[in-house]
mmCIF file of N, CA and C in Angstrom:
data_model
loop_
_atom_site.group_PDB
_atom_site.id
_atom_site.type_symbol
_atom_site.label_atom_id
_atom_site.label_comp_id
_atom_site.label_asym_id
_atom_site.label_seq_id
_atom_site.Cartn_x
_atom_site.Cartn_y
_atom_site.Cartn_z
ATOM 1 N N MET A 1 21.550 30.403 154.431
ATOM 2 C CA MET A 1 21.630 31.616 155.208
ATOM 3 C C MET A 1 20.214 32.056 155.595
ATOM 4 N N ILE A 2 20.042 32.445 156.846
ATOM 5 C CA ILE A 2 18.739 32.863 157.366
ATOM 6 C C ILE A 2 18.234 34.113 156.642
ATOM 7 N N LEU A 3 19.122 35.021 156.332
ATOM 8 C CA LEU A 3 18.702 36.237 155.632
ATOM 9 C C LEU A 3 18.146 35.919 154.249
ATOM 10 N N GLU A 4 18.718 34.927 153.587
ATOM 11 C CA GLU A 4 18.187 34.543 152.274
ATOM 12 C C GLU A 4 16.771 33.999 152.407
ATOM 13 N N ALA A 5 16.539 33.186 153.422
ATOM 14 C CA ALA A 5 15.185 32.668 153.656
ATOM 15 C C ALA A 5 14.229 33.807 154.004
ATOM 16 N N ALA A 6 14.720 34.768 154.789
ATOM 17 C CA ALA A 6 13.894 35.926 155.152
ATOM 18 C C ALA A 6 13.526 36.743 153.922
ATOM 19 N N TYR A 7 14.354 36.701 152.916
ATOM 20 C CA TYR A 7 14.042 37.385 151.658
ATOM 21 C C TYR A 7 13.147 36.522 150.769
ATOM 22 N N LEU A 8 13.533 35.273 150.577
ATOM 23 C CA LEU A 8 12.858 34.424 149.605
ATOM 24 C C LEU A 8 11.404 34.112 149.971
ATOM 25 N N LEU A 9 11.103 33.951 151.247
ATOM 26 C CA LEU A 9 9.737 33.614 151.636
ATOM 27 C C LEU A 9 8.741 34.716 151.260
ATOM 28 N N PRO A 10 8.936 35.967 151.695
ATOM 29 C CA PRO A 10 7.956 36.987 151.274
ATOM 30 C C PRO A 10 7.984 37.259 149.767
ATOM 31 N N ALA A 11 9.130 37.079 149.132
ATOM 32 C CA ALA A 11 9.184 37.254 147.675
ATOM 33 C C ALA A 11 8.321 36.194 146.989
ATOM 34 N N ALA A 12 8.389 34.961 147.490
ATOM 35 C CA ALA A 12 7.556 33.892 146.934
ATOM 36 C C ALA A 12 6.078 34.152 147.198
ATOM 37 N N VAL A 13 5.760 34.604 148.403
ATOM 38 C CA VAL A 13 4.361 34.885 148.745
ATOM 39 C C VAL A 13 3.805 36.003 147.873
ATOM 40 N N TRP A 14 4.556 37.096 147.727
ATOM 41 C CA TRP A 14 4.068 38.227 146.931
ATOM 42 C C TRP A 14 3.933 37.826 145.466
ATOM 43 N N THR A 15 4.917 37.111 144.942
ATOM 44 C CA THR A 15 4.846 36.656 143.547
ATOM 45 C C THR A 15 3.659 35.719 143.351
ATOM 46 N N GLY A 16 3.502 34.777 144.265
ATOM 47 C CA GLY A 16 2.396 33.822 144.160
ATOM 48 C C GLY A 16 1.032 34.484 144.279
ATOM 49 N N SER A 17 0.900 35.423 145.193
ATOM 50 C CA SER A 17 -0.397 36.085 145.355
ATOM 51 C C SER A 17 -0.740 36.944 144.143
ATOM 52 N N MET A 18 0.262 37.572 143.549
ATOM 53 C CA MET A 18 0.016 38.360 142.336
ATOM 54 C C MET A 18 -0.348 37.437 141.171
ATOM 55 N N THR A 19 0.296 36.294 141.083
ATOM 56 C CA THR A 19 -0.025 35.319 140.039
ATOM 57 C C THR A 19 -1.468 34.859 140.170
ATOM 58 N N TYR A 20 -1.866 34.516 141.389
ATOM 59 C CA TYR A 20 -3.238 34.050 141.638
ATOM 60 C C TYR A 20 -4.254 35.144 141.322
ATOM 61 N N SER A 21 -3.954 36.361 141.716
ATOM 62 C CA SER A 21 -4.861 37.477 141.453
ATOM 63 C C SER A 21 -5.046 37.695 139.953
ATOM 64 N N LEU A 22 -3.934 37.737 139.227
ATOM 65 C CA LEU A 22 -3.997 37.997 137.789
ATOM 66 C C LEU A 22 -4.587 36.826 136.995
ATOM 67 N N ALA A 23 -4.260 35.603 137.402
ATOM 68 C CA ALA A 23 -4.665 34.441 136.617
ATOM 69 C C ALA A 23 -6.035 33.889 137.008
ATOM 70 N N VAL A 24 -6.451 34.095 138.263
ATOM 71 C CA VAL A 24 -7.687 33.464 138.736
ATOM 72 C C VAL A 24 -8.720 34.492 139.202
ATOM 73 N N VAL A 25 -8.362 35.285 140.206
ATOM 74 C CA VAL A 25 -9.350 36.150 140.854
ATOM 75 C C VAL A 25 -9.935 37.181 139.895
ATOM 76 N N GLN A 26 -9.090 37.934 139.226
ATOM 77 C CA GLN A 26 -9.608 39.000 138.366
ATOM 78 C C GLN A 26 -10.452 38.472 137.204
ATOM 79 N N PRO A 27 -9.978 37.476 136.452
ATOM 80 C CA PRO A 27 -10.813 36.999 135.340
ATOM 81 C C PRO A 27 -12.118 36.339 135.798
ATOM 82 N N ARG A 28 -12.038 35.547 136.862
ATOM 83 C CA ARG A 28 -13.244 34.840 137.299
ATOM 84 C C ARG A 28 -14.258 35.774 137.943
ATOM 85 N N SER A 29 -13.788 36.740 138.697
ATOM 86 C CA SER A 29 -14.742 37.667 139.305
ATOM 87 C C SER A 29 -15.432 38.501 138.218
ATOM 88 N N ALA A 30 -14.699 38.857 137.168
ATOM 89 C CA ALA A 30 -15.300 39.608 136.063
ATOM 90 C C ALA A 30 -16.360 38.765 135.342
ATOM 91 N N ARG A 31 -16.154 37.444 135.250
ATOM 92 C CA ARG A 31 -17.149 36.570 134.619
ATOM 93 C C ARG A 31 -18.329 36.306 135.545
ATOM 94 N N PHE A 32 -18.074 36.221 136.843
ATOM 95 C CA PHE A 32 -19.113 35.876 137.802
ATOM 96 C C PHE A 32 -20.111 37.011 138.011
ATOM 97 N N PHE A 33 -19.601 38.217 138.210
ATOM 98 C CA PHE A 33 -20.469 39.355 138.502
ATOM 99 C C PHE A 33 -20.928 40.006 137.199
ATOM 100 N N ARG A 34 -22.185 39.887 136.926
ATOM 101 C CA ARG A 34 -22.758 40.500 135.724
ATOM 102 C C ARG A 34 -23.022 41.986 135.954
ATOM 103 N N ASP A 35 -23.308 42.334 137.184
ATOM 104 C CA ASP A 35 -23.603 43.718 137.543
ATOM 105 C C ASP A 35 -22.307 44.435 137.912
ATOM 106 N N ASP A 36 -22.029 45.548 137.244
ATOM 107 C CA ASP A 36 -20.775 46.273 137.459
ATOM 108 C C ASP A 36 -20.653 46.806 138.885
ATOM 109 N N ASP A 37 -21.757 47.258 139.476
ATOM 110 C CA ASP A 37 -21.708 47.755 140.858
ATOM 111 C C ASP A 37 -21.328 46.636 141.826
ATOM 112 N N GLN A 38 -21.863 45.443 141.612
ATOM 113 C CA GLN A 38 -21.522 44.303 142.467
ATOM 114 C C GLN A 38 -20.056 43.902 142.290
ATOM 115 N N LEU A 39 -19.575 43.927 141.064
ATOM 116 C CA LEU A 39 -18.168 43.608 140.808
ATOM 117 C C LEU A 39 -17.264 44.586 141.545
ATOM 118 N N GLU A 40 -17.552 45.868 141.438
ATOM 119 C CA GLU A 40 -16.742 46.878 142.125
ATOM 120 C C GLU A 40 -16.785 46.697 143.632
ATOM 121 N N GLU A 41 -17.969 46.421 144.156
ATOM 122 C CA GLU A 41 -18.099 46.208 145.601
ATOM 123 C C GLU A 41 -17.283 44.995 146.043
ATOM 124 N N PHE A 42 -17.367 43.903 145.284
ATOM 125 C CA PHE A 42 -16.603 42.701 145.602
ATOM 126 C C PHE A 42 -15.100 42.968 145.578
ATOM 127 N N LEU A 43 -14.626 43.630 144.530
ATOM 128 C CA LEU A 43 -13.191 43.902 144.416
ATOM 129 C C LEU A 43 -12.712 44.834 145.522
ATOM 130 N N THR A 44 -13.537 45.780 145.917
ATOM 131 C CA THR A 44 -13.169 46.690 147.006
ATOM 132 C C THR A 44 -13.093 45.943 148.329
ATOM 133 N N VAL A 45 -14.074 45.082 148.591
ATOM 134 C CA VAL A 45 -14.056 44.279 149.822
ATOM 135 C C VAL A 45 -12.848 43.353 149.827
ATOM 136 N N LEU A 46 -12.565 42.754 148.697
ATOM 137 C CA LEU A 46 -11.421 41.843 148.585
ATOM 138 C C LEU A 46 -10.103 42.553 148.863
ATOM 139 N N ALA A 47 -9.971 43.782 148.389
ATOM 140 C CA ALA A 47 -8.720 44.535 148.551
ATOM 141 C C ALA A 47 -8.594 45.176 149.933
ATOM 142 N N HIS A 48 -9.723 45.375 150.603
ATOM 143 C CA HIS A 48 -9.710 46.097 151.881
ATOM 144 C C HIS A 48 -8.794 45.427 152.906
ATOM 145 N N GLY A 49 -7.939 46.221 153.519
ATOM 146 C CA GLY A 49 -7.067 45.731 154.582
ATOM 147 C C GLY A 49 -5.752 45.135 154.127
ATOM 148 N N ASN A 50 -5.557 45.018 152.831
ATOM 149 C CA ASN A 50 -4.323 44.399 152.345
ATOM 150 C C ASN A 50 -3.152 45.370 152.237
ATOM 151 N N ARG A 51 -3.430 46.650 152.233
ATOM 152 C CA ARG A 51 -2.388 47.661 152.051
ATOM 153 C C ARG A 51 -1.243 47.457 153.043
ATOM 154 N N TRP A 52 -1.554 47.344 154.302
ATOM 155 C CA TRP A 52 -0.502 47.270 155.319
ATOM 156 C C TRP A 52 0.206 45.919 155.308
ATOM 157 N N ARG A 53 -0.514 44.858 154.951
ATOM 158 C CA ARG A 53 0.133 43.541 154.829
ATOM 159 C C ARG A 53 1.170 43.552 153.706
ATOM 160 N N VAL A 54 0.789 44.123 152.579
ATOM 161 C CA VAL A 54 1.713 44.180 151.443
ATOM 162 C C VAL A 54 2.895 45.089 151.765
ATOM 163 N N LEU A 55 2.631 46.216 152.396
ATOM 164 C CA LEU A 55 3.742 47.104 152.770
ATOM 165 C C LEU A 55 4.678 46.441 153.777
ATOM 166 N N ALA A 56 4.134 45.663 154.699
ATOM 167 C CA ALA A 56 4.986 44.931 155.644
ATOM 168 C C ALA A 56 5.852 43.916 154.903
ATOM 169 N N MET A 57 5.249 43.211 153.966
ATOM 170 C CA MET A 57 5.998 42.236 153.173
ATOM 171 C C MET A 57 7.088 42.934 152.359
ATOM 172 N N ALA A 58 6.755 44.058 151.763
ATOM 173 C CA ALA A 58 7.745 44.821 151.002
ATOM 174 C C ALA A 58 8.863 45.304 151.917
ATOM 175 N N GLY A 59 8.509 45.721 153.119
ATOM 176 C CA GLY A 59 9.522 46.159 154.085
ATOM 177 C C GLY A 59 10.485 45.043 154.445
ATOM 178 N N VAL A 60 9.960 43.832 154.623
ATOM 179 C CA VAL A 60 10.826 42.676 154.916
ATOM 180 C C VAL A 60 11.746 42.399 153.736
ATOM 181 N N LEU A 61 11.207 42.463 152.517
ATOM 182 C CA LEU A 61 12.045 42.247 151.329
ATOM 183 C C LEU A 61 13.174 43.272 151.261
ATOM 184 N N ILE A 62 12.815 44.518 151.427
ATOM 185 C CA ILE A 62 13.809 45.591 151.316
ATOM 186 C C ILE A 62 14.839 45.496 152.435
ATOM 187 N N ALA A 63 14.384 45.233 153.664
ATOM 188 C CA ALA A 63 15.310 45.124 154.802
ATOM 189 C C ALA A 63 16.223 43.910 154.674
ATOM 190 N N SER A 64 15.666 42.767 154.275
ATOM 191 C CA SER A 64 16.499 41.564 154.181
ATOM 192 C C SER A 64 17.481 41.665 153.011
ATOM 193 N N ALA A 65 17.055 42.229 151.881
ATOM 194 C CA ALA A 65 17.982 42.416 150.759
ATOM 195 C C ALA A 65 19.108 43.367 151.160
ATOM 196 N N THR A 66 18.763 44.426 151.857
ATOM 197 C CA THR A 66 19.782 45.373 152.325
ATOM 198 C C THR A 66 20.749 44.693 153.284
ATOM 199 N N ALA A 67 20.221 43.894 154.210
ATOM 200 C CA ALA A 67 21.074 43.184 155.170
ATOM 201 C C ALA A 67 22.015 42.217 154.463
ATOM 202 N N ILE A 68 21.529 41.535 153.442
ATOM 203 C CA ILE A 68 22.382 40.610 152.684
ATOM 204 C C ILE A 68 23.481 41.377 151.964
ATOM 205 N N ILE A 69 23.131 42.498 151.368
ATOM 206 C CA ILE A 69 24.123 43.320 150.665
ATOM 207 C C ILE A 69 25.233 43.751 151.625
ATOM 208 N N VAL A 70 24.852 44.114 152.835
ATOM 209 C CA VAL A 70 25.815 44.593 153.824
ATOM 210 C C VAL A 70 26.624 43.447 154.429
ATOM 211 N N ALA A 71 25.971 42.317 154.721
ATOM 212 C CA ALA A 71 26.607 41.262 155.516
ATOM 213 C C ALA A 71 27.258 40.144 154.713
ATOM 214 N N CYS A 72 26.850 39.939 153.475
ATOM 215 C CA CYS A 72 27.330 38.778 152.733
ATOM 216 C C CYS A 72 28.744 38.998 152.205
ATOM 217 N N PRO A 73 29.615 38.033 152.444
ATOM 218 C CA PRO A 73 30.988 38.168 151.936
ATOM 219 C C PRO A 73 31.104 37.870 150.438
ATOM 220 N N TRP A 74 30.125 37.215 149.856
ATOM 221 C CA TRP A 74 30.173 36.839 148.452
ATOM 222 C C TRP A 74 29.715 38.016 147.591
ATOM 223 N N ALA A 75 30.606 38.536 146.766
ATOM 224 C CA ALA A 75 30.312 39.709 145.938
ATOM 225 C C ALA A 75 29.159 39.451 144.979
ATOM 226 N N GLY A 76 29.066 38.241 144.468
ATOM 227 C CA GLY A 76 27.975 37.898 143.554
ATOM 228 C C GLY A 76 26.618 38.060 144.211
ATOM 229 N N ALA A 77 26.516 37.647 145.465
ATOM 230 C CA ALA A 77 25.241 37.794 146.192
ATOM 231 C C ALA A 77 24.904 39.254 146.387
ATOM 232 N N ARG A 78 25.910 40.064 146.660
ATOM 233 C CA ARG A 78 25.652 41.499 146.836
ATOM 234 C C ARG A 78 25.104 42.118 145.551
ATOM 235 N N VAL A 79 25.632 41.690 144.414
ATOM 236 C CA VAL A 79 25.144 42.211 143.128
ATOM 237 C C VAL A 79 23.715 41.736 142.875
ATOM 238 N N VAL A 80 23.471 40.435 143.053
ATOM 239 C CA VAL A 80 22.149 39.872 142.805
ATOM 240 C C VAL A 80 21.111 40.515 143.723
ATOM 241 N N TYR A 81 21.424 40.615 145.002
ATOM 242 C CA TYR A 81 20.461 41.210 145.932
ATOM 243 C C TYR A 81 20.350 42.723 145.733
ATOM 244 N N GLY A 82 21.375 43.346 145.210
ATOM 245 C CA GLY A 82 21.275 44.761 144.856
ATOM 246 C C GLY A 82 20.277 44.974 143.723
ATOM 247 N N ILE A 83 20.325 44.092 142.734
ATOM 248 C CA ILE A 83 19.358 44.158 141.635
ATOM 249 C C ILE A 83 17.954 43.871 142.163
ATOM 250 N N ALA A 84 17.841 42.831 142.984
ATOM 251 C CA ALA A 84 16.543 42.486 143.560
ATOM 252 C C ALA A 84 16.002 43.631 144.413
ATOM 253 N N LEU A 85 16.869 44.272 145.152
ATOM 254 C CA LEU A 85 16.456 45.419 145.974
ATOM 255 C C LEU A 85 15.869 46.524 145.092
ATOM 256 N N ALA A 86 16.533 46.829 143.999
ATOM 257 C CA ALA A 86 16.028 47.858 143.082
ATOM 258 C C ALA A 86 14.666 47.450 142.507
ATOM 259 N N LEU A 87 14.521 46.180 142.137
ATOM 260 C CA LEU A 87 13.248 45.688 141.612
ATOM 261 C C LEU A 87 12.142 45.790 142.666
ATOM 262 N N ASP A 88 12.476 45.438 143.912
ATOM 263 C CA ASP A 88 11.488 45.482 144.994
ATOM 264 C C ASP A 88 11.086 46.910 145.351
ATOM 265 N N VAL A 89 12.036 47.811 145.325
ATOM 266 C CA VAL A 89 11.713 49.225 145.577
ATOM 267 C C VAL A 89 10.791 49.741 144.470
ATOM 268 N N ALA A 90 11.064 49.365 143.234
ATOM 269 C CA ALA A 90 10.203 49.781 142.120
ATOM 270 C C ALA A 90 8.797 49.186 142.269
ATOM 271 N N ALA A 91 8.716 47.905 142.624
ATOM 272 C CA ALA A 91 7.408 47.267 142.824
ATOM 273 C C ALA A 91 6.646 47.934 143.960
ATOM 274 N N THR A 92 7.357 48.282 145.023
ATOM 275 C CA THR A 92 6.722 48.952 146.154
ATOM 276 C C THR A 92 6.217 50.328 145.741
ATOM 277 N N ALA A 93 6.972 51.026 144.923
ATOM 278 C CA ALA A 93 6.535 52.335 144.441
ATOM 279 C C ALA A 93 5.255 52.209 143.614
ATOM 280 N N VAL A 94 5.175 51.195 142.766
ATOM 281 C CA VAL A 94 3.960 50.974 141.984
ATOM 282 C C VAL A 94 2.797 50.661 142.926
ATOM 283 N N PHE A 95 3.050 49.806 143.915
ATOM 284 C CA PHE A 95 2.000 49.468 144.873
ATOM 285 C C PHE A 95 1.526 50.692 145.648
ATOM 286 N N VAL A 96 2.441 51.534 146.071
ATOM 287 C CA VAL A 96 2.071 52.749 146.804
ATOM 288 C C VAL A 96 1.203 53.644 145.925
ATOM 289 N N HIS A 97 1.569 53.768 144.662
ATOM 290 C CA HIS A 97 0.756 54.567 143.738
ATOM 291 C C HIS A 97 -0.657 53.982 143.621
ATOM 292 N N VAL A 98 -0.739 52.686 143.428
ATOM 293 C CA VAL A 98 -2.048 52.034 143.307
ATOM 294 C C VAL A 98 -2.849 52.215 144.596
ATOM 295 N N SER A 99 -2.188 52.028 145.711
ATOM 296 C CA SER A 99 -2.868 52.038 146.995
ATOM 297 C C SER A 99 -3.366 53.424 147.406
ATOM 298 N N TRP A 100 -2.562 54.454 147.162
ATOM 299 C CA TRP A 100 -2.922 55.788 147.643
ATOM 300 C C TRP A 100 -3.459 56.726 146.558
ATOM 301 N N ARG A 101 -3.297 56.373 145.304
ATOM 302 C CA ARG A 101 -3.793 57.238 144.230
ATOM 303 C C ARG A 101 -4.899 56.549 143.422
ATOM 304 N N HIS A 102 -4.596 55.345 142.935
ATOM 305 C CA HIS A 102 -5.529 54.652 142.052
ATOM 306 C C HIS A 102 -6.830 54.272 142.767
ATOM 307 N N TRP A 103 -6.707 53.530 143.887
ATOM 308 C CA TRP A 103 -7.917 53.039 144.562
ATOM 309 C C TRP A 103 -8.812 54.164 145.060
ATOM 310 N N PRO A 104 -8.293 55.193 145.711
ATOM 311 C CA PRO A 104 -9.207 56.264 146.134
ATOM 312 C C PRO A 104 -9.949 56.901 144.953
ATOM 313 N N ALA A 105 -9.259 57.094 143.837
ATOM 314 C CA ALA A 105 -9.921 57.655 142.656
ATOM 315 C C ALA A 105 -10.938 56.668 142.090
ATOM 316 N N ARG A 106 -10.601 55.404 142.124
ATOM 317 C CA ARG A 106 -11.485 54.372 141.581
ATOM 318 C C ARG A 106 -12.774 54.265 142.383
ATOM 319 N N VAL A 107 -12.687 54.392 143.679
ATOM 320 C CA VAL A 107 -13.870 54.295 144.523
ATOM 321 C C VAL A 107 -14.903 55.350 144.133
ATOM 322 N N PHE A 108 -14.418 56.520 143.735
ATOM 323 C CA PHE A 108 -15.328 57.611 143.384
ATOM 324 C C PHE A 108 -15.550 57.754 141.874
ATOM 325 N N ALA A 109 -15.078 56.784 141.114
ATOM 326 C CA ALA A 109 -15.217 56.852 139.650
ATOM 327 C C ALA A 109 -16.664 56.630 139.225
ATOM 328 N N LEU A 110 -17.006 57.268 138.135
ATOM 329 C CA LEU A 110 -18.315 57.039 137.522
ATOM 330 C C LEU A 110 -18.317 55.660 136.864
ATOM 331 N N PRO A 111 -19.469 55.040 136.742
ATOM 332 C CA PRO A 111 -19.524 53.697 136.134
ATOM 333 C C PRO A 111 -18.836 53.614 134.769
ATOM 334 N N GLU A 112 -18.947 54.644 133.960
ATOM 335 C CA GLU A 112 -18.308 54.594 132.630
ATOM 336 C C GLU A 112 -16.787 54.732 132.703
ATOM 337 N N GLU A 113 -16.264 55.171 133.850
ATOM 338 C CA GLU A 113 -14.810 55.293 134.032
ATOM 339 C C GLU A 113 -14.179 54.003 134.554
ATOM 340 N N ARG A 114 -14.983 53.104 135.064
ATOM 341 C CA ARG A 114 -14.462 51.884 135.700
ATOM 342 C C ARG A 114 -13.625 50.999 134.781
ATOM 343 N N PRO A 115 -14.034 50.767 133.536
ATOM 344 C CA PRO A 115 -13.198 49.917 132.673
ATOM 345 C C PRO A 115 -11.766 50.441 132.528
ATOM 346 N N ASP A 116 -11.606 51.750 132.427
ATOM 347 C CA ASP A 116 -10.264 52.317 132.321
ATOM 348 C C ASP A 116 -9.483 52.109 133.624
ATOM 349 N N PHE A 117 -10.133 52.265 134.757
ATOM 350 C CA PHE A 117 -9.470 52.008 136.035
ATOM 351 C C PHE A 117 -9.056 50.548 136.155
ATOM 352 N N ARG A 118 -9.923 49.637 135.722
ATOM 353 C CA ARG A 118 -9.576 48.208 135.774
ATOM 354 C C ARG A 118 -8.387 47.898 134.868
ATOM 355 N N ARG A 119 -8.380 48.506 133.687
ATOM 356 C CA ARG A 119 -7.261 48.286 132.754
ATOM 357 C C ARG A 119 -5.957 48.792 133.356
ATOM 358 N N ARG A 120 -5.986 49.986 133.937
ATOM 359 C CA ARG A 120 -4.772 50.540 134.546
ATOM 360 C C ARG A 120 -4.327 49.719 135.758
ATOM 361 N N LEU A 121 -5.288 49.213 136.543
ATOM 362 C CA LEU A 121 -4.932 48.374 137.680
ATOM 363 C C LEU A 121 -4.272 47.085 137.210
ATOM 364 N N LYS A 122 -4.809 46.499 136.151
ATOM 365 C CA LYS A 122 -4.223 45.266 135.623
ATOM 366 C C LYS A 122 -2.800 45.516 135.129
ATOM 367 N N THR A 123 -2.570 46.653 134.494
ATOM 368 C CA THR A 123 -1.222 47.013 134.046
ATOM 369 C C THR A 123 -0.286 47.167 135.243
ATOM 370 N N SER A 124 -0.744 47.834 136.273
ATOM 371 C CA SER A 124 0.072 48.002 137.485
ATOM 372 C C SER A 124 0.331 46.666 138.164
ATOM 373 N N ALA A 125 -0.691 45.816 138.226
ATOM 374 C CA ALA A 125 -0.532 44.495 138.845
ATOM 375 C C ALA A 125 0.490 43.660 138.080
ATOM 376 N N ARG A 126 0.437 43.728 136.765
ATOM 377 C CA ARG A 126 1.432 42.994 135.962
ATOM 378 C C ARG A 126 2.841 43.533 136.200
ATOM 379 N N ALA A 127 2.958 44.842 136.335
ATOM 380 C CA ALA A 127 4.274 45.433 136.610
ATOM 381 C C ALA A 127 4.805 44.954 137.957
ATOM 382 N N ILE A 128 3.956 44.966 138.976
ATOM 383 C CA ILE A 128 4.381 44.479 140.298
ATOM 384 C C ILE A 128 4.788 43.013 140.200
ATOM 385 N N TRP A 129 3.978 42.203 139.528
ATOM 386 C CA TRP A 129 4.263 40.785 139.373
ATOM 387 C C TRP A 129 5.606 40.558 138.683
ATOM 388 N N LEU A 130 5.849 41.290 137.605
ATOM 389 C CA LEU A 130 7.122 41.143 136.886
ATOM 390 C C LEU A 130 8.309 41.579 137.737
ATOM 391 N N LEU A 131 8.180 42.691 138.440
ATOM 392 C CA LEU A 131 9.288 43.206 139.252
ATOM 393 C C LEU A 131 9.607 42.276 140.415
ATOM 394 N N VAL A 132 8.598 41.932 141.194
ATOM 395 C CA VAL A 132 8.828 41.064 142.357
ATOM 396 C C VAL A 132 9.207 39.664 141.905
ATOM 397 N N GLY A 133 8.544 39.172 140.865
ATOM 398 C CA GLY A 133 8.853 37.831 140.358
ATOM 399 C C GLY A 133 10.270 37.731 139.828
ATOM 400 N N ALA A 134 10.717 38.768 139.129
ATOM 401 C CA ALA A 134 12.093 38.762 138.619
ATOM 402 C C ALA A 134 13.096 38.758 139.774
ATOM 403 N N GLY A 135 12.831 39.555 140.790
ATOM 404 C CA GLY A 135 13.715 39.563 141.962
ATOM 405 C C GLY A 135 13.733 38.214 142.663
ATOM 406 N N PHE A 136 12.552 37.609 142.783
ATOM 407 C CA PHE A 136 12.462 36.295 143.426
ATOM 408 C C PHE A 136 13.240 35.240 142.644
ATOM 409 N N VAL A 137 12.997 35.156 141.346
ATOM 410 C CA VAL A 137 13.675 34.143 140.525
ATOM 411 C C VAL A 137 15.183 34.372 140.521
ATOM 412 N N LEU A 138 15.594 35.594 140.377
ATOM 413 C CA LEU A 138 17.021 35.934 140.368
ATOM 414 C C LEU A 138 17.704 35.504 141.663
ATOM 415 N N THR A 139 17.094 35.844 142.799
ATOM 416 C CA THR A 139 17.714 35.508 144.085
ATOM 417 C C THR A 139 17.617 34.020 144.381
ATOM 418 N N LEU A 140 16.538 33.377 143.957
ATOM 419 C CA LEU A 140 16.412 31.930 144.164
ATOM 420 C C LEU A 140 17.487 31.190 143.373
ATOM 421 N N VAL A 141 17.667 31.556 142.122
ATOM 422 C CA VAL A 141 18.694 30.911 141.290
ATOM 423 C C VAL A 141 20.077 31.149 141.883
ATOM 424 N N ALA A 142 20.328 32.366 142.336
ATOM 425 C CA ALA A 142 21.644 32.667 142.933
ATOM 426 C C ALA A 142 21.855 31.880 144.219
ATOM 427 N N SER A 143 20.809 31.763 145.036
ATOM 428 C CA SER A 143 20.936 31.035 146.307
ATOM 429 C C SER A 143 21.120 29.554 146.090
ATOM 430 N N VAL A 144 20.360 28.968 145.165
ATOM 431 C CA VAL A 144 20.486 27.560 144.870
ATOM 432 C C VAL A 144 21.797 27.275 144.158
ATOM 433 N N GLY A 145 22.177 28.150 143.263
ATOM 434 C CA GLY A 145 23.405 27.964 142.489
ATOM 435 C C GLY A 145 24.668 27.989 143.340
ATOM 436 N N ARG A 146 24.597 28.742 144.443
ATOM 437 C CA ARG A 146 25.760 28.780 145.339
ATOM 438 C C ARG A 146 25.910 27.495 146.126
ATOM 439 N N GLY A 147 24.815 26.766 146.237
ATOM 440 C CA GLY A 147 24.871 25.491 146.953
ATOM 441 C C GLY A 147 24.632 25.695 148.350
#
């Protein structure tokens, strides 16, 4: 089904990008930059401009899951995509909080406040990864399992 592909592709991209960020980018950038100001500048430049891309991806996930719930004749798919929809809405809410509350505060944080901001960002990133990843795996298994 085209709607399933429309859901699974951005779910895979978001899950994969969060995995790469948590497993590679964040740990390596912290080891590479010895100077805290340079690390903050690098992370800010890296994050710049991604807000709208992520929101667009979240919008596609939410719209395609909703369309599947409405259009699919298989009740099991409606349940699975309903759960995935709830997970994606929760992940989007966490992202919105990070994007509009956390980052603006972090930009103006004092150097001694930065470690706490990084810890909270990592917690939020893990939450997004778990929520989107769970929705992706759940819907992928359901789609493959149906044949």
